[in-house]
Amino acid sequence: MDPSKKLLFPDQFLSARRRNILSRFTLGIAASLVLVTLLSLTNSSFNVPFVSPLLQGLRNSNLNNNNPSSSVSPQFNSSESSSSPPNQVEEKKPEVVPVPDVKAPSFESGQARGTGPKNTSLSGEGKEVSSFESGQRSGLTVKDPSLSEDDKVSSRNDQNTLEANATTISVGNNSSSLLSADASKEKNATVEADRSRVSYEDCDIYDGNWVRADDETMPYYPPGSCPYIDRDFNCQANKRPDDGYVKWKWQPNGCDIPRLNGTDFLEKLRGKKLVFVGDSINRNMWESLVCILRHSLKDKKRVYEISGRREFKKRGFYAFRFEDYNCTVDFVGSPFFVRESSFRGVNGTTLETLRLDMMDKTTSMYRDADILIFNTGHWWTHDKTKLGENYYQEGNVVYPRLKVLEAYKRALTTWAKWVDKNIDRNQTHVVFRGYSETHFRGGPWNSGGQCHNETEPIYNTHYLKKYPSKMRALEYILRDTMKTPVIYMNISRLTDFRKDGHPSIYRTVYKTEKEKREAVSHQDCSHWCLPGVPDTWNQLLYVSLLKAGLASKW
């Protein structure tokens, strides 16, 4: 055998094991070259279908493996940011546009008041996706406490973007849609609006506008369906010719809020006592809530006022019992909170005073309540209180003259001290509903002021009043002097829009044209028609209690 052939083709080199190693090595080099080529292609502006997403996912996976704490958001082609911070939402004028309803979140118990995490959040479509119960389960979104605020906002933005892209194709880029032309336009508008929405827990639900509800969701109960509305508030029964005032929804600027779920609210009130304390404007709100809750029940005969009364204008105590839930929704008339008193003067005349340092005797009727809704303010505009001459008393001193705002502050201070001393903050939610604006045109309430023929809200915010000084005084007391947490329902601005919602001349049915003409000079532009604006107050009460952790305490 030729020695040169042994050097060129040795038998050992041509063995099966050597040939196997050579083939694997060659295959590895070839695969590496293909992978490097594809990676370079994905980094360029040219995207290979199917392959580019796969490699993008591989890169993201490698990043996560290298840094477990990092989070890589899914990438979408969009011309706009998926969300903007709630504090950058521009103030909008009321628009006559439909607003999607948000289903009410469920209540869950098991956490101490004010201590548990707020687990309720809204998806990009404005739907409820979670409850108050802690822990992970279907439909529950738990905020990760390890995330920073920026991470939380980013997470919400990514979720909104995901849902928006799942609904339409390239929203905002005039691309083709999965929907028909008309449906696409409406859906796209909803998605664009929802991109800036956050959970109602994280936004000011009292900052917003009224929008027209062109569906069957408003009012909460049909006009004429509730027998417990005072005649003065029953505008439809008193022949008010228009009904547009019942077709407005309150829309916060930064979020969507759930409707008041009557049966859900009643379930949480089971075995409990809710009490409204204050003046006739709070009676307005109380009757509204009774009607909303009653309308949610099939057997309405199981709802009744415990004393059998149907008129509630006289000062006193009234309680509606919801038999199937063993709960009551009460009203206690106490327009000042503090005590009205009278005594004989030195010349035998009767002197009436307001004891700024003593609570009204009605406190025994509501100190054991589970939810307390207070209000005071409207009676402080009457002549006696407004002028303050020989009317305000502390101890044995009757002030010859005291400014009404100063007297109001002292009365609120007395109320605040009583609440701190007598209300168990671990058992009772305390709510203070703010001042409800009036709309007397051409004079005050007792001097021919008018508001009839008003059929739409105020649109131009330039015509809204300044924030009431009484509410500034209240905020100071709630913030700086009280120990008990108080939910402040700041409804002043949202009521200021609604010049169309008052009974005006429709407080009663007039028998003659002469009576109707005379009624024009005696109008009610401070109370509200029912159904109407107070129904929204009760929706906001419901949402405020959700935000405060109503379920977590019960």
Coordinates of C-alpha atoms in Angstrom, one line a residue:
M1 CA 0.0 0.0 0.0
D2 CA 1.2 3.5 -0.9
P3 CA 2.3 5.4 2.2
S4 CA 1.0 8.8 0.8
K5 CA -2.5 7.5 0.7
K6 CA -2.4 6.5 4.3
L7 CA -1.5 10.2 5.2
L8 CA -4.4 11.6 3.0
F9 CA -7.1 9.1 4.0
P10 CA -6.4 7.3 7.2
D11 CA -8.7 4.6 8.3
Q12 CA -9.2 6.1 11.7
F13 CA -10.5 9.3 10.2
L14 CA -13.1 7.4 8.2
S15 CA -14.5 5.6 11.2
A16 CA -18.2 6.0 12.0
R17 CA -17.6 7.9 15.3
R18 CA -15.4 10.5 13.5
R19 CA -17.9 11.0 10.7
N20 CA -20.7 11.6 13.3
I21 CA -18.7 14.3 15.2
L22 CA -17.9 16.0 11.9
S23 CA -21.6 16.2 10.8
R24 CA -22.8 17.6 14.2
F25 CA -20.1 20.3 14.2
T26 CA -21.0 21.3 10.7
L27 CA -24.7 21.5 11.5
G28 CA -24.0 23.7 14.6
I29 CA -22.0 26.2 12.6
A30 CA -24.8 26.4 10.0
A31 CA -27.5 26.9 12.6
S32 CA -25.5 29.7 14.3
L33 CA -25.0 31.5 11.0
V34 CA -28.8 31.4 10.3
L35 CA -29.7 32.7 13.8
V36 CA -27.2 35.6 13.6
T37 CA -28.7 36.5 10.2
L38 CA -32.3 36.5 11.5
L39 CA -31.4 38.6 14.5
S40 CA -29.8 41.2 12.3
L41 CA -32.9 41.3 10.2
T42 CA -35.2 41.9 13.2
N43 CA -33.1 44.9 14.3
S44 CA -33.6 46.5 10.9
S45 CA -36.7 48.2 9.6
F46 CA -37.6 45.0 7.7
N47 CA -39.7 42.6 9.6
V48 CA -40.0 38.9 8.6
P49 CA -43.6 37.6 9.1
F50 CA -44.0 35.1 11.9
V51 CA -40.2 34.9 12.6
S52 CA -39.8 38.5 13.9
P53 CA -42.4 38.2 16.6
L54 CA -40.9 34.9 17.7
L55 CA -37.5 36.4 18.1
Q56 CA -38.8 39.5 19.7
G57 CA -40.4 37.2 22.3
L58 CA -37.1 35.4 22.7
R59 CA -35.3 38.7 23.4
N60 CA -37.9 39.7 26.0
S61 CA -37.6 36.3 27.6
N62 CA -33.8 36.7 27.8
L63 CA -34.3 40.1 29.4
N64 CA -36.6 38.8 32.0
N65 CA -34.3 35.9 32.8
N66 CA -31.4 38.3 33.2
N67 CA -33.4 40.7 35.4
P68 CA -36.3 39.0 37.2
S69 CA -37.7 42.3 38.6
S70 CA -38.1 44.0 35.2
S71 CA -41.3 44.0 33.2
V72 CA -41.5 44.3 29.5
S73 CA -44.7 45.6 28.1
P74 CA -46.2 44.2 24.9
Q75 CA -45.5 46.3 21.8
F76 CA -48.3 47.6 19.6
N77 CA -48.5 49.8 16.6
S78 CA -50.3 52.9 17.8
S79 CA -50.1 56.6 17.1
E80 CA -51.0 57.6 20.6
S81 CA -50.1 56.9 24.2
S82 CA -52.5 54.4 25.7
S83 CA -53.2 56.5 28.7
S84 CA -52.5 59.9 30.3
P85 CA -52.3 60.6 34.0
P86 CA -55.5 61.6 35.7
N87 CA -54.2 65.0 36.7
Q88 CA -53.7 66.0 33.0
V89 CA -57.3 65.4 32.0
E90 CA -58.6 68.7 30.5
E91 CA -61.7 70.2 31.8
K92 CA -64.6 69.6 29.4
K93 CA -67.9 71.3 28.9
P94 CA -71.0 69.0 29.3
E95 CA -71.6 67.1 26.1
V96 CA -74.8 65.5 24.9
V97 CA -73.2 62.1 24.4
P98 CA -74.1 58.6 25.7
V99 CA -71.8 57.3 28.5
P100 CA -71.3 53.6 29.0
D101 CA -72.6 52.4 32.4
V102 CA -70.2 50.6 34.7
K103 CA -71.5 47.6 36.6
A104 CA -71.4 47.9 40.3
P105 CA -68.5 46.0 42.0
S106 CA -69.4 43.4 44.5
F107 CA -68.8 44.0 48.2
E108 CA -66.6 41.6 50.2
S109 CA -65.9 41.6 53.9
G110 CA -62.9 40.6 55.9
Q111 CA -60.6 43.6 56.3
A112 CA -60.4 46.2 59.0
R113 CA -61.5 49.7 58.0
G114 CA -58.8 51.6 56.3
T115 CA -56.2 48.9 56.6
G116 CA -56.7 46.6 53.6
P117 CA -55.5 47.1 50.1
K118 CA -57.8 48.7 47.6
N119 CA -58.3 45.9 45.1
T120 CA -61.0 47.2 42.9
S121 CA -60.0 48.6 39.5
L122 CA -61.7 49.2 36.2
S123 CA -60.5 47.8 32.9
G124 CA -60.0 49.9 29.8
E125 CA -63.6 49.3 28.8
G126 CA -64.8 50.7 32.1
K127 CA -66.1 47.4 33.4
E128 CA -65.8 46.1 36.9
V129 CA -63.1 43.5 37.2
S130 CA -62.6 43.0 40.9
S131 CA -63.9 43.1 44.4
F132 CA -62.7 44.3 47.8
E133 CA -61.7 40.8 48.9
S134 CA -58.0 40.3 49.1
G135 CA -56.3 37.4 47.4
Q136 CA -56.3 36.2 43.8
R137 CA -59.4 34.8 42.1
S138 CA -61.2 35.0 38.9
G139 CA -61.9 38.6 38.0
L140 CA -59.7 40.0 40.7
T141 CA -57.0 42.5 40.1
V142 CA -54.6 42.9 43.1
K143 CA -52.2 45.8 43.1
D144 CA -48.6 44.6 43.6
P145 CA -47.3 46.6 46.7
S146 CA -43.7 46.1 45.4
L147 CA -44.4 48.2 42.3
S148 CA -43.7 51.9 42.3
E149 CA -46.5 54.4 41.3
D150 CA -44.9 54.7 37.9
D151 CA -45.0 51.0 37.4
K152 CA -48.6 50.9 38.5
V153 CA -49.6 53.6 36.0
S154 CA -47.6 51.8 33.3
S155 CA -49.3 48.5 34.1
R156 CA -52.7 50.2 33.8
N157 CA -51.7 51.8 30.5
D158 CA -50.5 48.5 29.0
Q159 CA -53.8 46.9 30.0
N160 CA -55.8 49.7 28.4
T161 CA -53.7 49.4 25.2
L162 CA -54.2 45.7 25.1
E163 CA -58.0 46.0 25.3
A164 CA -58.1 48.8 22.8
N165 CA -56.1 46.8 20.3
A166 CA -58.2 43.7 20.9
T167 CA -61.4 45.7 20.0
T168 CA -60.3 47.6 16.9
I169 CA -57.4 47.6 14.4
S170 CA -55.0 50.5 14.8
V171 CA -57.4 52.9 16.6
G172 CA -56.6 56.5 15.7
N173 CA -54.7 55.6 12.5
N174 CA -57.8 55.5 10.2
S175 CA -57.1 51.9 9.6
S176 CA -59.8 49.4 8.7
S177 CA -61.9 48.2 11.7
L178 CA -63.3 44.8 12.7
L179 CA -66.7 46.6 13.1
S180 CA -69.1 48.3 10.7
A181 CA -68.5 51.9 9.9
D182 CA -71.1 53.3 12.4
A183 CA -70.3 50.8 15.1
S184 CA -66.6 51.4 14.7
K185 CA -67.0 55.2 15.1
E186 CA -68.9 54.8 18.3
K187 CA -66.6 52.1 19.7
N188 CA -63.4 54.0 18.8
A189 CA -64.7 57.0 20.6
T190 CA -65.3 54.9 23.7
V191 CA -61.9 53.4 23.5
E192 CA -60.2 56.8 23.1
A193 CA -62.1 58.1 26.1
D194 CA -61.3 55.1 28.2
R195 CA -57.5 55.3 27.5
S196 CA -57.3 58.2 30.0
R197 CA -59.6 56.5 32.6
V198 CA -58.3 55.2 35.9
S199 CA -60.0 53.3 38.7
Y200 CA -62.6 55.4 40.5
E201 CA -60.6 54.8 43.7
D202 CA -57.8 56.9 42.3
C203 CA -59.8 59.9 40.9
D204 CA -61.9 62.8 42.2
I205 CA -65.4 61.6 41.5
Y206 CA -66.8 65.1 42.2
D207 CA -64.8 66.7 39.4
G208 CA -66.7 66.3 36.2
N209 CA -69.6 67.2 34.0
W210 CA -73.2 66.2 33.3
V211 CA -73.8 64.3 30.1
R212 CA -77.0 63.3 28.5
A213 CA -78.2 59.7 29.1
D214 CA -80.0 58.7 25.9
D215 CA -80.9 55.3 27.1
E216 CA -83.1 53.6 29.7
T217 CA -80.6 53.8 32.6
M218 CA -82.0 57.1 33.9
P219 CA -83.8 57.7 36.0
Y220 CA -83.3 55.1 38.6
Y221 CA -87.1 54.8 39.1
P222 CA -89.9 55.9 36.8
P223 CA -91.7 59.2 37.7
G224 CA -94.8 58.4 39.7
S225 CA -93.6 54.9 40.7
C226 CA -92.6 55.8 44.3
P227 CA -95.3 56.7 46.8
Y228 CA -92.9 58.1 49.3
I229 CA -92.0 61.3 47.6
D230 CA -93.2 64.5 49.2
R231 CA -95.7 66.4 47.1
D232 CA -93.2 69.4 47.0
F233 CA -90.6 67.2 45.3
N234 CA -92.9 65.3 43.0
C235 CA -92.6 67.6 39.9
Q236 CA -94.1 65.2 37.4
A237 CA -97.2 64.6 39.5
N238 CA -97.4 68.4 39.8
K239 CA -97.7 68.7 36.0
R240 CA -94.2 69.8 35.1
P241 CA -94.4 69.6 31.3
D242 CA -90.7 68.7 30.5
D243 CA -88.8 65.6 31.6
G244 CA -85.3 66.2 30.3
Y245 CA -84.0 67.0 33.8
V246 CA -84.2 63.2 34.7
K247 CA -82.0 62.2 31.7
W248 CA -78.6 63.5 32.8
K249 CA -75.7 61.5 34.2
W250 CA -72.7 62.7 36.2
Q251 CA -69.5 61.8 34.5
P252 CA -66.2 62.4 36.4
N253 CA -63.4 63.7 34.3
G254 CA -60.8 61.0 35.2
C255 CA -62.8 57.8 35.7
D256 CA -66.1 56.0 35.2
I257 CA -68.2 55.2 38.3
P258 CA -70.6 52.3 38.8
R259 CA -74.3 52.7 39.0
L260 CA -76.0 52.4 42.4
N261 CA -76.9 48.7 42.6
G262 CA -79.9 48.7 44.9
T263 CA -80.0 45.1 45.8
D264 CA -76.3 45.0 46.4
F265 CA -76.5 48.1 48.7
L266 CA -79.4 46.5 50.6
E267 CA -77.4 43.3 51.0
K268 CA -74.7 45.3 52.7
L269 CA -77.2 47.0 54.9
R270 CA -78.6 43.7 56.1
G271 CA -79.2 44.1 59.9
K272 CA -77.9 47.7 59.8
K273 CA -79.1 51.2 60.3
L274 CA -78.4 54.1 57.9
V275 CA -79.5 57.6 59.0
F276 CA -79.7 61.0 57.3
V277 CA -79.4 63.9 59.7
G278 CA -80.0 67.4 58.7
D279 CA -82.4 69.8 56.9
S280 CA -85.0 69.3 54.2
I281 CA -82.3 69.0 51.5
N282 CA -81.1 65.9 53.3
R283 CA -84.8 64.8 53.4
N284 CA -84.7 65.2 49.7
M285 CA -81.8 62.8 49.4
W286 CA -83.3 60.4 51.9
E287 CA -86.5 60.0 50.0
S288 CA -84.4 59.5 46.8
L289 CA -82.5 56.6 48.4
V290 CA -85.6 55.0 49.7
C291 CA -87.2 55.1 46.2
I292 CA -84.1 53.7 44.5
L293 CA -83.7 50.8 47.0
R294 CA -87.5 50.1 46.9
H295 CA -87.5 50.0 43.1
S296 CA -84.9 47.3 43.1
L297 CA -87.1 44.9 45.0
K298 CA -89.9 42.6 43.6
D299 CA -92.1 42.7 46.7
K300 CA -92.4 46.4 47.4
K301 CA -95.0 45.7 50.1
R302 CA -92.1 44.6 52.3
V303 CA -90.9 48.2 52.5
Y304 CA -92.7 50.6 54.8
E305 CA -92.3 53.6 57.2
I306 CA -92.5 52.1 60.6
S307 CA -95.1 54.6 61.9
G308 CA -97.2 54.4 58.8
R309 CA -96.6 58.0 57.8
R310 CA -96.5 59.2 54.2
E311 CA -95.8 62.9 54.8
F312 CA -92.4 63.8 56.2
K313 CA -92.2 67.6 56.4
K314 CA -92.7 67.9 60.1
R315 CA -89.6 67.9 62.3
G316 CA -88.9 64.5 63.8
F317 CA -87.7 61.0 63.2
Y318 CA -88.8 58.8 60.3
A319 CA -87.6 55.2 59.5
F320 CA -88.2 53.1 56.5
R321 CA -87.8 49.4 57.2
F322 CA -86.7 46.9 54.5
E323 CA -88.2 43.8 55.9
D324 CA -86.4 41.3 53.8
Y325 CA -83.0 42.7 54.8
N326 CA -83.8 43.6 58.5
C327 CA -82.4 47.1 57.9
T328 CA -83.7 50.7 58.2
V329 CA -83.0 53.9 56.2
D330 CA -83.9 56.8 58.5
F331 CA -84.2 60.5 58.6
V332 CA -83.7 62.8 61.6
G333 CA -84.7 66.5 61.2
S334 CA -81.9 68.6 62.7
P335 CA -81.2 71.6 60.4
F336 CA -78.5 73.1 62.7
F337 CA -77.2 70.1 64.5
V338 CA -77.0 72.3 67.6
R339 CA -79.9 73.1 69.9
E340 CA -82.6 75.7 69.4
S341 CA -83.9 77.1 72.6
S342 CA -86.2 79.8 73.9
F343 CA -86.7 81.6 77.2
R344 CA -88.5 84.7 78.5
G345 CA -86.8 88.0 78.5
V346 CA -86.8 90.6 81.3
N347 CA -89.9 92.3 79.8
G348 CA -91.8 89.1 79.4
T349 CA -91.1 88.6 75.7
T350 CA -90.0 85.2 74.4
L351 CA -86.4 85.1 73.2
E352 CA -85.3 82.4 70.8
T353 CA -81.6 81.5 70.6
L354 CA -79.4 78.9 68.9
R355 CA -77.0 77.2 71.4
L356 CA -73.8 76.9 69.5
D357 CA -72.1 74.9 72.3
M358 CA -74.8 72.2 72.7
M359 CA -76.0 69.5 70.3
D360 CA -79.6 69.0 69.5
K361 CA -81.6 66.5 71.6
T362 CA -82.1 64.3 68.6
T363 CA -78.6 62.7 68.9
S364 CA -80.1 59.7 70.8
M365 CA -81.9 58.8 67.6
Y366 CA -78.8 58.2 65.5
R367 CA -75.8 57.7 67.7
D368 CA -76.0 53.9 67.2
A369 CA -76.2 54.1 63.3
D370 CA -73.8 52.2 61.1
I371 CA -73.8 54.9 58.4
L372 CA -74.5 58.6 59.2
I373 CA -75.0 61.2 56.4
F374 CA -75.0 64.7 57.9
N375 CA -75.7 68.1 56.3
T376 CA -76.3 71.6 57.5
G377 CA -76.1 74.9 55.7
H378 CA -79.4 76.1 54.2
W379 CA -81.0 77.2 57.4
W380 CA -78.1 79.5 58.0
T381 CA -79.3 81.8 55.3
H382 CA -82.6 82.8 57.0
D383 CA -83.0 86.2 58.6
K384 CA -82.4 85.2 62.2
T385 CA -79.2 83.3 61.4
K386 CA -78.0 85.6 58.7
L387 CA -78.3 88.8 60.7
G388 CA -77.2 87.1 64.0
E389 CA -78.7 89.7 66.3
N390 CA -79.4 88.5 69.8
Y391 CA -79.7 85.0 68.4
Y392 CA -76.5 83.0 69.0
Q393 CA -75.8 81.8 72.5
E394 CA -72.9 80.0 74.3
G395 CA -73.3 79.2 78.0
N396 CA -75.3 82.1 79.5
V397 CA -74.1 84.6 77.0
V398 CA -76.3 85.7 74.1
Y399 CA -74.3 87.7 71.5
P400 CA -75.8 91.0 70.5
R401 CA -74.4 90.3 67.1
L402 CA -72.3 87.5 65.6
K403 CA -71.5 86.9 61.9
V404 CA -73.2 83.9 60.5
L405 CA -70.0 82.3 59.2
E406 CA -68.4 82.5 62.7
A407 CA -71.5 81.0 64.2
Y408 CA -71.5 78.2 61.6
K409 CA -67.9 77.4 62.5
R410 CA -68.7 77.2 66.2
A411 CA -71.7 74.9 65.6
L412 CA -69.6 72.6 63.4
T413 CA -66.9 72.5 66.1
T414 CA -69.5 71.4 68.6
W415 CA -70.7 68.7 66.1
A416 CA -67.1 67.5 65.5
K417 CA -66.4 67.2 69.2
W418 CA -69.6 65.2 69.7
V419 CA -68.8 62.8 66.8
D420 CA -65.3 62.2 68.1
K421 CA -66.6 61.5 71.6
N422 CA -69.7 59.4 70.8
I423 CA -69.2 57.6 67.4
D424 CA -67.2 54.4 67.2
R425 CA -65.0 55.0 64.2
N426 CA -64.4 51.2 63.8
Q427 CA -68.2 50.6 63.6
T428 CA -69.7 53.6 61.9
H429 CA -69.0 55.4 58.6
V430 CA -69.6 59.2 59.0
V431 CA -70.4 61.2 55.8
F432 CA -70.9 64.9 55.4
R433 CA -72.8 65.9 52.3
G434 CA -71.7 69.4 51.1
Y435 CA -73.7 72.5 50.3
S436 CA -76.3 72.1 47.6
E437 CA -76.4 75.2 45.4
T438 CA -79.5 77.2 44.7
H439 CA -80.6 79.0 41.6
F440 CA -82.8 82.0 42.5
R441 CA -82.8 84.5 39.7
G442 CA -83.8 88.0 40.4
G443 CA -83.8 87.8 44.2
P444 CA -83.2 85.4 47.1
W445 CA -85.5 82.6 48.3
N446 CA -87.8 84.9 50.1
S447 CA -87.8 87.9 47.7
G448 CA -89.3 86.7 44.5
G449 CA -86.4 84.7 43.1
Q450 CA -87.2 82.5 40.1
C451 CA -85.9 79.4 38.3
H452 CA -89.0 78.3 36.3
N453 CA -88.7 77.6 32.5
E454 CA -85.1 76.3 33.1
T455 CA -84.9 73.0 31.1
E456 CA -81.1 72.5 30.7
P457 CA -78.0 72.6 32.9
I458 CA -75.5 75.4 32.9
Y459 CA -72.9 74.7 30.2
N460 CA -70.5 77.6 30.6
T461 CA -68.5 77.2 33.8
H462 CA -67.9 80.9 33.9
Y463 CA -71.4 81.2 35.3
L464 CA -70.8 78.8 38.2
K465 CA -70.6 80.3 41.7
K466 CA -67.5 80.4 43.9
Y467 CA -66.8 77.5 46.3
P468 CA -69.0 78.2 49.3
S469 CA -67.2 79.7 52.3
K470 CA -69.2 77.4 54.6
M471 CA -67.6 74.4 52.9
R472 CA -64.2 75.9 53.3
A473 CA -64.9 76.2 57.0
L474 CA -66.1 72.6 57.1
E475 CA -63.0 71.3 55.3
Y476 CA -60.8 73.0 57.9
I477 CA -62.6 71.3 60.7
L478 CA -62.6 67.9 59.0
R479 CA -58.9 68.1 58.2
D480 CA -57.4 69.9 61.2
T481 CA -59.6 69.3 64.3
M482 CA -61.4 65.9 64.0
K483 CA -60.0 62.5 64.9
T484 CA -62.9 60.6 63.2
P485 CA -62.5 60.0 59.5
V486 CA -65.3 61.7 57.6
I487 CA -66.3 61.1 54.0
Y488 CA -66.9 64.6 52.5
M489 CA -69.3 64.6 49.5
N490 CA -68.3 67.7 47.7
I491 CA -71.4 68.2 45.6
S492 CA -71.4 72.0 45.5
R493 CA -70.0 72.4 41.9
L494 CA -72.0 69.5 40.4
T495 CA -75.3 70.9 41.8
D496 CA -74.4 74.4 40.6
F497 CA -74.6 73.1 37.0
R498 CA -78.2 72.0 37.5
K499 CA -80.4 75.1 37.4
D500 CA -83.0 72.9 35.6
G501 CA -83.5 70.4 38.4
H502 CA -85.6 72.4 41.0
P503 CA -89.4 72.2 41.6
S504 CA -89.7 75.9 40.9
I505 CA -93.5 76.4 40.5
Y506 CA -94.2 72.7 40.4
R507 CA -94.6 72.2 44.1
T508 CA -98.3 71.4 44.0
V509 CA -101.2 71.1 41.5
Y510 CA -103.0 74.4 41.1
K511 CA -106.7 74.4 40.9
T512 CA -107.0 77.7 39.1
E513 CA -105.0 79.8 36.7
K514 CA -104.9 82.5 39.3
E515 CA -103.1 80.2 41.8
K516 CA -100.7 79.2 39.0
R517 CA -99.9 82.8 38.2
E518 CA -99.3 83.6 41.9
A519 CA -97.0 80.7 42.3
V520 CA -94.5 82.4 40.0
S521 CA -93.6 84.8 42.8
H522 CA -93.2 81.9 45.3
Q523 CA -90.8 79.4 43.7
D524 CA -88.6 76.6 45.1
C525 CA -85.2 76.9 43.6
S526 CA -83.3 75.2 46.4
H527 CA -84.9 71.7 46.7
W528 CA -84.8 69.2 43.9
C529 CA -87.4 67.3 41.8
L530 CA -87.6 63.5 42.4
P531 CA -86.5 61.6 40.4
G532 CA -83.7 63.9 39.7
V533 CA -80.4 65.3 41.0
P534 CA -80.5 63.7 44.5
D535 CA -80.5 60.3 42.8
T536 CA -76.9 61.1 41.6
W537 CA -76.0 62.1 45.1
N538 CA -76.9 58.7 46.3
Q539 CA -74.9 57.1 43.5
L540 CA -71.9 59.1 44.7
L541 CA -72.6 58.1 48.3
Y542 CA -72.5 54.5 47.1
V543 CA -69.2 55.0 45.3
S544 CA -67.8 57.0 48.2
L545 CA -68.6 54.2 50.6
L546 CA -66.9 51.7 48.2
K547 CA -63.8 53.9 48.1
A548 CA -63.8 54.1 51.9
G549 CA -63.9 50.3 52.2
L550 CA -67.6 49.8 53.2
A551 CA -67.3 46.0 52.5
S552 CA -64.0 45.7 54.3
K553 CA -65.6 46.7 57.6
W554 CA -68.7 44.6 57.2

